[in-house]
Every structure is written in C-alpha cells, then in structure tokens.
PDB file of C-alpha atoms in Angstrom:
ATOM      1  CA  GLN A   1       1.133   7.597  11.464  1.00 50.00           C
ATOM      2  CA  GLN A   2       2.636   4.102  11.259  1.00 56.00           C
ATOM      3  CA  GLN A   3       0.224   1.859  13.901  1.00 86.00           C
ATOM      4  CA  VAL A   4       1.290  -1.771  12.419  1.00 95.00           C
ATOM      5  CA  LYS A   5       5.073  -2.897  13.341  1.00 96.00           C
ATOM      6  CA  GLN A   6       6.364  -5.333  11.096  1.00 97.00           C
ATOM      7  CA  SER A   7       9.663  -7.870  11.992  1.00 97.00           C
ATOM      8  CA  PRO A   8      12.094  -8.555  10.231  1.00 97.00           C
ATOM      9  CA  GLN A   9      13.524  -5.942   8.227  1.00 97.00           C
ATOM     10  CA  SER A  10      14.823  -8.338   5.964  1.00 98.00           C
ATOM     11  CA  LEU A  11      15.085 -12.435   5.817  1.00 98.00           C
ATOM     12  CA  ILE A  12      16.914 -14.640   4.246  1.00 98.00           C
ATOM     13  CA  VAL A  13      15.690 -18.082   3.495  1.00 98.00           C
ATOM     14  CA  GLN A  14      17.078 -21.468   1.775  1.00 98.00           C
ATOM     15  CA  LYS A  15      14.818 -22.479  -1.068  1.00 98.00           C
ATOM     16  CA  GLY A  16      12.089 -25.154   0.311  1.00 98.00           C
ATOM     17  CA  GLY A  17      11.959 -23.449   3.743  1.00 98.00           C
ATOM     18  CA  ILE A  18       9.726 -21.591   5.416  1.00 98.00           C
ATOM     19  CA  SER A  19       9.783 -17.875   5.327  1.00 98.00           C
ATOM     20  CA  ILE A  20       7.677 -16.189   8.792  1.00 98.00           C
ATOM     21  CA  ILE A  21       7.018 -12.499   8.358  1.00 98.00           C
ATOM     22  CA  ASN A  22       5.129 -10.596  11.616  1.00 98.00           C
ATOM     23  CA  CYS A  23       3.049  -7.959  12.408  1.00 98.00           C
ATOM     24  CA  ALA A  24       1.640  -6.405  15.632  1.00 97.00           C
ATOM     25  CA  TYR A  25      -0.850  -3.790  15.338  1.00 96.00           C
ATOM     26  CA  GLU A  26      -2.084  -0.993  18.117  1.00 92.00           C
ATOM     27  CA  ASN A  27      -5.909  -0.233  17.013  1.00 92.00           C
ATOM     28  CA  THR A  28      -8.276  -2.577  18.294  1.00 91.00           C
ATOM     29  CA  ALA A  29     -10.808  -1.229  15.598  1.00 91.00           C
ATOM     30  CA  PHE A  30      -8.674  -2.515  13.039  1.00 93.00           C
ATOM     31  CA  ASP A  31     -10.689  -5.440  11.356  1.00 91.00           C
ATOM     32  CA  TYR A  32      -9.213  -6.131   8.115  1.00 93.00           C
ATOM     33  CA  PHE A  33      -5.814  -7.209   7.607  1.00 95.00           C
ATOM     34  CA  PRO A  34      -4.094  -7.601   4.085  1.00 95.00           C
ATOM     35  CA  TRP A  35      -0.584  -8.707   2.902  1.00 97.00           C
ATOM     36  CA  TYR A  36       0.701  -7.476   0.004  1.00 96.00           C
ATOM     37  CA  GLN A  37       3.655  -8.147  -2.160  1.00 97.00           C
ATOM     38  CA  GLN A  38       5.791  -5.902  -3.803  1.00 95.00           C
ATOM     39  CA  PHE A  39       8.641  -6.501  -6.597  1.00 95.00           C
ATOM     40  CA  PRO A  40      11.181  -3.894  -7.561  1.00 91.00           C
ATOM     41  CA  GLY A  41       9.812  -1.426  -9.919  1.00 88.00           C
ATOM     42  CA  LYS A  42       6.112  -2.783  -9.513  1.00 91.00           C
ATOM     43  CA  GLY A  43       3.679  -1.300  -7.143  1.00 92.00           C
ATOM     44  CA  PRO A  44       2.257  -3.541  -4.280  1.00 94.00           C
ATOM     45  CA  ALA A  45      -0.040  -6.497  -5.227  1.00 94.00           C
ATOM     46  CA  LEU A  46      -2.609  -8.031  -2.637  1.00 94.00           C
ATOM     47  CA  LEU A  47      -1.423 -11.869  -1.903  1.00 96.00           C
ATOM     48  CA  ILE A  48      -3.659 -12.551   0.779  1.00 95.00           C
ATOM     49  CA  ALA A  49      -5.903 -10.934   3.421  1.00 94.00           C
ATOM     50  CA  ILE A  50      -7.757 -12.092   6.827  1.00 94.00           C
ATOM     51  CA  ARG A  51     -10.315 -10.648   9.125  1.00 92.00           C
ATOM     52  CA  PRO A  52     -10.475 -11.292  12.680  1.00 89.00           C
ATOM     53  CA  ASP A  53     -13.313 -13.714  13.191  1.00 90.00           C
ATOM     54  CA  VAL A  54     -10.899 -16.614  11.839  1.00 92.00           C
ATOM     55  CA  SER A  55      -7.273 -17.345  13.274  1.00 94.00           C
ATOM     56  CA  GLU A  56      -5.930 -19.031  10.015  1.00 96.00           C
ATOM     57  CA  LYS A  57      -6.410 -18.305   6.294  1.00 96.00           C
ATOM     58  CA  LYS A  58      -4.291 -20.044   3.787  1.00 97.00           C
ATOM     59  CA  GLU A  59      -4.110 -19.967   0.114  1.00 96.00           C
ATOM     60  CA  GLY A  60      -1.710 -22.380  -1.471  1.00 96.00           C
ATOM     61  CA  ARG A  61       1.637 -21.993  -0.352  1.00 97.00           C
ATOM     62  CA  PHE A  62       0.786 -18.745   1.752  1.00 97.00           C
ATOM     63  CA  THR A  63      -1.124 -18.550   5.645  1.00 97.00           C
ATOM     64  CA  ILE A  64      -1.953 -16.201   7.579  1.00 97.00           C
ATOM     65  CA  SER A  65      -1.763 -16.208  11.439  1.00 96.00           C
ATOM     66  CA  PHE A  66      -3.902 -14.291  13.607  1.00 96.00           C
ATOM     67  CA  ASN A  67      -3.952 -13.762  17.219  1.00 95.00           C
ATOM     68  CA  LYS A  68      -6.801 -11.015  18.180  1.00 93.00           C
ATOM     69  CA  SER A  69      -5.533 -11.429  22.149  1.00 94.00           C
ATOM     70  CA  ALA A  70      -1.740 -10.119  21.261  1.00 95.00           C
ATOM     71  CA  LYS A  71      -2.863  -8.054  18.297  1.00 95.00           C
ATOM     72  CA  GLN A  72      -0.553  -9.719  16.256  1.00 97.00           C
ATOM     73  CA  PHE A  73      -0.749 -11.376  13.054  1.00 97.00           C
ATOM     74  CA  SER A  74       1.774 -13.369  10.869  1.00 98.00           C
ATOM     75  CA  LEU A  75       2.723 -14.330   7.133  1.00 98.00           C
ATOM     76  CA  HIS A  76       4.236 -18.068   6.768  1.00 98.00           C
ATOM     77  CA  ILE A  77       5.481 -18.997   3.203  1.00 98.00           C
ATOM     78  CA  MET A  78       5.613 -22.615   2.814  1.00 98.00           C
ATOM     79  CA  ASP A  79       8.312 -24.365   0.253  1.00 98.00           C
ATOM     80  CA  SER A  80       9.705 -20.775  -0.385  1.00 98.00           C
ATOM     81  CA  GLN A  81      10.840 -20.331  -3.763  1.00 98.00           C
ATOM     82  CA  PRO A  82      13.511 -18.241  -5.400  1.00 97.00           C
ATOM     83  CA  GLY A  83      10.600 -16.156  -7.212  1.00 97.00           C
ATOM     84  CA  ASP A  84       9.242 -15.311  -4.027  1.00 98.00           C
ATOM     85  CA  SER A  85      11.939 -12.946  -3.489  1.00 98.00           C
ATOM     86  CA  ALA A  86      10.243  -9.697  -2.768  1.00 97.00           C
ATOM     87  CA  THR A  87       9.546  -6.819  -0.501  1.00 97.00           C
ATOM     88  CA  TYR A  88       6.094  -7.791   1.957  1.00 98.00           C
ATOM     89  CA  PHE A  89       4.022  -5.743   3.508  1.00 97.00           C
ATOM     90  CA  CYS A  90       1.529  -6.080   6.480  1.00 97.00           C
ATOM     91  CA  ALA A  91      -1.326  -3.825   6.463  1.00 95.00           C
ATOM     92  CA  ALA A  92      -4.577  -3.240   8.636  1.00 95.00           C
ATOM     93  CA  SER A  93      -7.655  -1.234   8.156  1.00 92.00           C
ATOM     94  CA  ILE A  94     -10.974  -0.399   9.277  1.00 88.00           C
ATOM     95  CA  SER A  95     -13.524  -1.866   7.216  1.00 78.00           C
ATOM     96  CA  GLU A  96     -15.985   0.914   7.028  1.00 75.00           C
ATOM     97  CA  GLY A  97     -13.007   3.513   6.751  1.00 76.00           C
ATOM     98  CA  ASN A  98     -10.674   4.177   3.471  1.00 78.00           C
ATOM     99  CA  ASP A  99      -7.290   4.463   5.325  1.00 84.00           C
ATOM    100  CA  MET A 100      -4.967   1.301   5.197  1.00 89.00           C
ATOM    101  CA  ARG A 101      -2.239   1.389   7.273  1.00 93.00           C
ATOM    102  CA  PHE A 102       1.480  -0.300   6.423  1.00 95.00           C
ATOM    103  CA  GLY A 103       4.254  -1.999   8.238  1.00 96.00           C
ATOM    104  CA  ALA A 104       7.749  -0.912   7.023  1.00 95.00           C
ATOM    105  CA  GLY A 105       8.206  -3.950   5.011  1.00 97.00           C
ATOM    106  CA  THR A 106      10.292  -6.922   5.082  1.00 98.00           C
ATOM    107  CA  ARG A 107      12.712  -7.737   2.235  1.00 98.00           C
ATOM    108  CA  LEU A 108      12.586 -11.907   1.603  1.00 98.00           C
ATOM    109  CA  THR A 109      15.406 -13.268  -0.177  1.00 98.00           C
ATOM    110  CA  VAL A 110      15.142 -17.003  -1.235  1.00 98.00           C
ATOM    111  CA  LYS A 111      18.245 -18.422  -2.127  1.00 97.00           C
ATOM    112  CA  PRO A 112      18.577 -21.204  -4.638  1.00 94.00           C
TER     113      PRO A 112
ATOM    114  CA  GLU B   1      -8.924  -4.860 -19.309  1.00 51.00           C
ATOM    115  CA  THR B   2      -5.963  -2.250 -18.712  1.00 65.00           C
ATOM    116  CA  GLY B   3      -3.963  -2.014 -15.392  1.00 89.00           C
ATOM    117  CA  VAL B   4      -3.342   1.069 -13.289  1.00 95.00           C
ATOM    118  CA  THR B   5      -0.999   3.538 -15.114  1.00 95.00           C
ATOM    119  CA  GLN B   6       0.964   6.344 -13.846  1.00 97.00           C
ATOM    120  CA  SER B   7       2.826   9.023 -15.544  1.00 97.00           C
ATOM    121  CA  PRO B   8       5.632  10.377 -15.453  1.00 97.00           C
ATOM    122  CA  THR B   9       7.685   7.594 -14.057  1.00 96.00           C
ATOM    123  CA  HIS B  10      10.152   9.643 -13.035  1.00 97.00           C
ATOM    124  CA  LEU B  11      10.513  13.241 -12.245  1.00 96.00           C
ATOM    125  CA  ILE B  12      12.938  15.874 -10.632  1.00 98.00           C
ATOM    126  CA  LYS B  13      11.760  19.025  -9.157  1.00 98.00           C
ATOM    127  CA  THR B  14      13.668  21.455  -7.343  1.00 98.00           C
ATOM    128  CA  ARG B  15      12.338  22.990  -3.789  1.00 98.00           C
ATOM    129  CA  GLY B  16       9.550  25.075  -3.808  1.00 98.00           C
ATOM    130  CA  GLN B  17       8.171  24.345  -7.420  1.00 98.00           C
ATOM    131  CA  GLN B  18       4.877  22.511  -8.195  1.00 98.00           C
ATOM    132  CA  VAL B  19       4.373  18.604  -9.102  1.00 98.00           C
ATOM    133  CA  THR B  20       1.018  17.309 -10.730  1.00 98.00           C
ATOM    134  CA  LEU B  21       1.233  13.525 -11.078  1.00 98.00           C
ATOM    135  CA  ARG B  22      -1.290  11.313 -12.793  1.00 98.00           C
ATOM    136  CA  CYS B  23      -3.169   8.392 -12.495  1.00 97.00           C
ATOM    137  CA  SER B  24      -5.419   6.292 -14.763  1.00 96.00           C
ATOM    138  CA  SER B  25      -7.814   3.596 -12.695  1.00 94.00           C
ATOM    139  CA  GLN B  26      -8.448   0.137 -13.907  1.00 92.00           C
ATOM    140  CA  SER B  27     -11.876  -0.023 -15.950  1.00 89.00           C
ATOM    141  CA  GLY B  28     -14.867  -0.204 -13.870  1.00 90.00           C
ATOM    142  CA  HIS B  29     -12.991   1.167 -10.722  1.00 93.00           C
ATOM    143  CA  ASN B  30     -14.581   4.155  -9.286  1.00 93.00           C
ATOM    144  CA  THR B  31     -12.262   4.732  -6.271  1.00 94.00           C
ATOM    145  CA  VAL B  32      -8.286   6.234  -6.764  1.00 96.00           C
ATOM    146  CA  SER B  33      -6.405   5.874  -3.334  1.00 96.00           C
ATOM    147  CA  TRP B  34      -2.804   8.158  -2.911  1.00 97.00           C
ATOM    148  CA  TYR B  35       0.281   6.863  -1.329  1.00 97.00           C
ATOM    149  CA  GLN B  36       3.509   8.081  -0.478  1.00 97.00           C
ATOM    150  CA  GLN B  37       6.203   5.699  -0.175  1.00 95.00           C
ATOM    151  CA  ALA B  38       9.670   6.826   1.372  1.00 94.00           C
ATOM    152  CA  LEU B  39      12.647   4.618   0.546  1.00 91.00           C
ATOM    153  CA  GLY B  40      12.709   1.653   2.899  1.00 89.00           C
ATOM    154  CA  GLN B  41       9.281   2.052   4.154  1.00 92.00           C
ATOM    155  CA  GLY B  42       5.657   1.255   3.684  1.00 94.00           C
ATOM    156  CA  PRO B  43       3.347   3.107   1.764  1.00 95.00           C
ATOM    157  CA  GLN B  44       1.344   6.038   3.737  1.00 95.00           C
ATOM    158  CA  PHE B  45      -2.225   7.158   2.880  1.00 95.00           C
ATOM    159  CA  ILE B  46      -2.221  10.389   1.456  1.00 97.00           C
ATOM    160  CA  PHE B  47      -5.919  10.656   0.407  1.00 96.00           C
ATOM    161  CA  GLN B  48      -8.970   8.967  -1.109  1.00 95.00           C
ATOM    162  CA  TYR B  49     -11.371   9.830  -3.970  1.00 95.00           C
ATOM    163  CA  TYR B  50     -14.600   8.271  -4.734  1.00 94.00           C
ATOM    164  CA  ARG B  51     -16.939   9.176  -7.395  1.00 93.00           C
ATOM    165  CA  GLU B  52     -15.079  12.310  -7.866  1.00 94.00           C
ATOM    166  CA  GLU B  53     -15.153  13.438  -4.237  1.00 94.00           C
ATOM    167  CA  GLU B  54     -12.526  13.367  -1.769  1.00 94.00           C
ATOM    168  CA  ASN B  55     -13.374  10.575   0.387  1.00 93.00           C
ATOM    169  CA  GLY B  56     -10.929  10.597   3.385  1.00 91.00           C
ATOM    170  CA  ARG B  57      -7.213  12.285   4.151  1.00 94.00           C
ATOM    171  CA  GLY B  58      -4.413  11.108   5.941  1.00 93.00           C
ATOM    172  CA  ASN B  59      -2.108  12.879   7.794  1.00 93.00           C
ATOM    173  CA  PHE B  60      -0.762  14.982   4.916  1.00 96.00           C
ATOM    174  CA  PRO B  61      -0.440  18.852   4.754  1.00 97.00           C
ATOM    175  CA  PRO B  62      -3.319  20.692   2.652  1.00 97.00           C
ATOM    176  CA  ARG B  63      -0.048  21.351  -0.240  1.00 98.00           C
ATOM    177  CA  PHE B  64      -0.948  17.922  -0.785  1.00 98.00           C
ATOM    178  CA  SER B  65      -4.384  18.236  -3.093  1.00 97.00           C
ATOM    179  CA  GLY B  66      -6.284  15.990  -5.602  1.00 97.00           C
ATOM    180  CA  LEU B  67      -8.894  15.722  -8.332  1.00 96.00           C
ATOM    181  CA  GLN B  68     -10.487  13.034  -9.783  1.00 96.00           C
ATOM    182  CA  PHE B  69     -12.189  13.286 -12.882  1.00 95.00           C
ATOM    183  CA  PRO B  70     -15.589  11.586 -14.637  1.00 93.00           C
ATOM    184  CA  ASN B  71     -13.373   8.635 -15.963  1.00 91.00           C
ATOM    185  CA  TYR B  72     -12.167   8.484 -12.774  1.00 92.00           C
ATOM    186  CA  SER B  73      -8.547   8.704 -13.695  1.00 94.00           C
ATOM    187  CA  SER B  74      -6.773  10.981 -10.589  1.00 97.00           C
ATOM    188  CA  GLU B  75      -4.474  13.488 -10.317  1.00 98.00           C
ATOM    189  CA  LEU B  76      -2.153  14.107  -6.864  1.00 98.00           C
ATOM    190  CA  ASN B  77      -0.802  17.952  -7.077  1.00 98.00           C
ATOM    191  CA  VAL B  78       1.796  19.030  -4.640  1.00 98.00           C
ATOM    192  CA  ASN B  79       2.630  22.754  -4.119  1.00 97.00           C
ATOM    193  CA  ALA B  80       5.756  24.173  -2.507  1.00 98.00           C
ATOM    194  CA  LEU B  81       7.542  21.181  -2.598  1.00 98.00           C
ATOM    195  CA  GLU B  82      10.216  20.254  -0.151  1.00 98.00           C
ATOM    196  CA  LEU B  83      13.004  17.801   0.183  1.00 97.00           C
ATOM    197  CA  ASP B  84      11.313  15.399   2.166  1.00 97.00           C
ATOM    198  CA  ASP B  85       8.702  15.153  -0.067  1.00 98.00           C
ATOM    199  CA  SER B  86      10.920  12.608  -2.277  1.00 98.00           C
ATOM    200  CA  ALA B  87       9.328   9.362  -2.562  1.00 97.00           C
ATOM    201  CA  LEU B  88       7.700   6.973  -4.679  1.00 97.00           C
ATOM    202  CA  TYR B  89       4.027   8.236  -5.145  1.00 98.00           C
ATOM    203  CA  LEU B  90       1.533   5.178  -5.514  1.00 97.00           C
ATOM    204  CA  CYS B  91      -2.097   5.224  -6.474  1.00 97.00           C
ATOM    205  CA  ALA B  92      -4.297   2.392  -6.314  1.00 95.00           C
ATOM    206  CA  SER B  93      -7.863   2.045  -7.602  1.00 94.00           C
ATOM    207  CA  SER B  94     -10.780  -0.094  -6.503  1.00 92.00           C
ATOM    208  CA  LEU B  95     -14.364  -1.033  -6.999  1.00 91.00           C
ATOM    209  CA  GLY B  96     -15.394   0.554  -4.217  1.00 88.00           C
ATOM    210  CA  ALA B  97     -13.951   3.243  -0.942  1.00 88.00           C
ATOM    211  CA  GLN B  98     -13.769   0.373   1.794  1.00 86.00           C
ATOM    212  CA  PRO B  99     -10.170  -0.991   1.856  1.00 82.00           C
ATOM    213  CA  SER B 100     -11.638  -4.469   1.764  1.00 82.00           C
ATOM    214  CA  TYR B 101     -12.034  -3.859  -1.963  1.00 87.00           C
ATOM    215  CA  GLU B 102      -9.098  -4.474  -3.448  1.00 89.00           C
ATOM    216  CA  GLN B 103      -6.682  -2.168  -4.195  1.00 91.00           C
ATOM    217  CA  TYR B 104      -4.841  -2.443  -7.447  1.00 93.00           C
ATOM    218  CA  PHE B 105      -1.792  -0.424  -7.287  1.00 95.00           C
ATOM    219  CA  GLY B 106       0.025   1.324 -10.417  1.00 95.00           C
ATOM    220  CA  PRO B 107       3.902   1.253 -10.567  1.00 95.00           C
ATOM    221  CA  GLY B 108       4.358   4.577  -8.994  1.00 96.00           C
ATOM    222  CA  THR B 109       6.144   7.754 -10.042  1.00 97.00           C
ATOM    223  CA  ARG B 110       9.680   8.325  -8.453  1.00 97.00           C
ATOM    224  CA  LEU B 111       9.730  11.924  -7.402  1.00 98.00           C
ATOM    225  CA  THR B 112      13.246  13.563  -6.303  1.00 98.00           C
ATOM    226  CA  VAL B 113      13.055  17.167  -5.253  1.00 98.00           C
ATOM    227  CA  THR B 114      16.297  18.805  -4.680  1.00 97.00           C
TER     228      THR B 114
END
C-alpha cells in the first residue's frame, strides 16, 4: 500500500546542523504533501505541507523543497536543535480523496 | 478546547478475539480517520468517517469495521484478531473529509495480540 518512499531511515545531526529527509512518490495524482513530526508516546502532528504549484515552502526553520518532474520532495530543518529529535513522516494524498499515504519514517537525533 | 483522546492506552488480546477501540474527536470536528501503525512503519489508512458515514476505506479486510456517533466520536472494531494486528492504532479528527484539512492525531492505542 505504501506509495511513498522515505529516506534515510535514521539520521544523526549535530546541534546547529541541517537535517535533510527525502521522499519520493509514484502516483502523479497526489497533490498535497504534508510532513508530520512524532514524539514517543504521541500521535503525529502536522509540521508543514506543500502543494505542487510551488517548488518551496518555508516556515521558520522548516523548509519543504518540491520537484514535481522528479516526483520527489524533501524536508530541510535548519539550525537543528535537540528538541527536534523525533520521527518525521512524509505523506501524500489527493486533495479530493481521503486516503493519506505515509512514508516509513525517519528517526532524527540531534546531538548537543 | 480538548484534543483528540483515545482509549484504552494499551490492550492485550488473544488471537481470535474481538476488540473495540474508542476515539473522541476534537471539538467541532466532523471527520475521523483511523490508521494502523506497525512498529517502525508509517501509519496506514484504515478508513474514514464523515458525519456518521464511512467515507473511504484503505486496503483492510471487512473484519475491520467502525462507527461514528452523533457527537462525532468514533469506534474501531476488529474481529477475529490475528497476530499481525499488533500495532499502534491512531485516530485523527479534522474539520472536513479532505486530506488538506489538518488532521489532529490522538496518542494512539497500543494493541498486542498474543
């Protein structure tokens, strides 16, 4: 059922560094691409989302880059902080649908 | 404004049994989506309820069923439990059925089938 491939599986970054997580999708009908952050014992929480009519969206330290022709999108976390340590999921869906497809997740550890 | 709550937090069942999981949606939300999250994996869409009607279903067998009540809370029922049903079950509520409406997830119910 997974139509969204996410990499890397885990990532270790030093405090202040840039964290980059990549996702690739197959279904060209997808037109909504959110990223979720999940802390242990909690459900995922929406971090930032993008539609394919723009190539980049920035909110604070978080940026989504989107490449429609390559069917890829990525999350960049600038100035990574220990509090950013969590599991990050990319997802994709069709706006008129109701089925959100998630990647397998990336466990990010930011070392102080 | 209260967030999405789920009960119970943890549950242990035996293969072949039936289980009911509950979700209280955020105030004002009319849509609840249920997901199964296996260990180390992303959530997988089970189904969605919009204004008390099933509004889409993922690739799950009929032994996974649900309900949504007039107050928009919801139940997930799983019959004839199998070992592979062991997972974290998440519900998410939203203001509308489309994915572009932000989904607010509960903390999940951890189901273990032995």
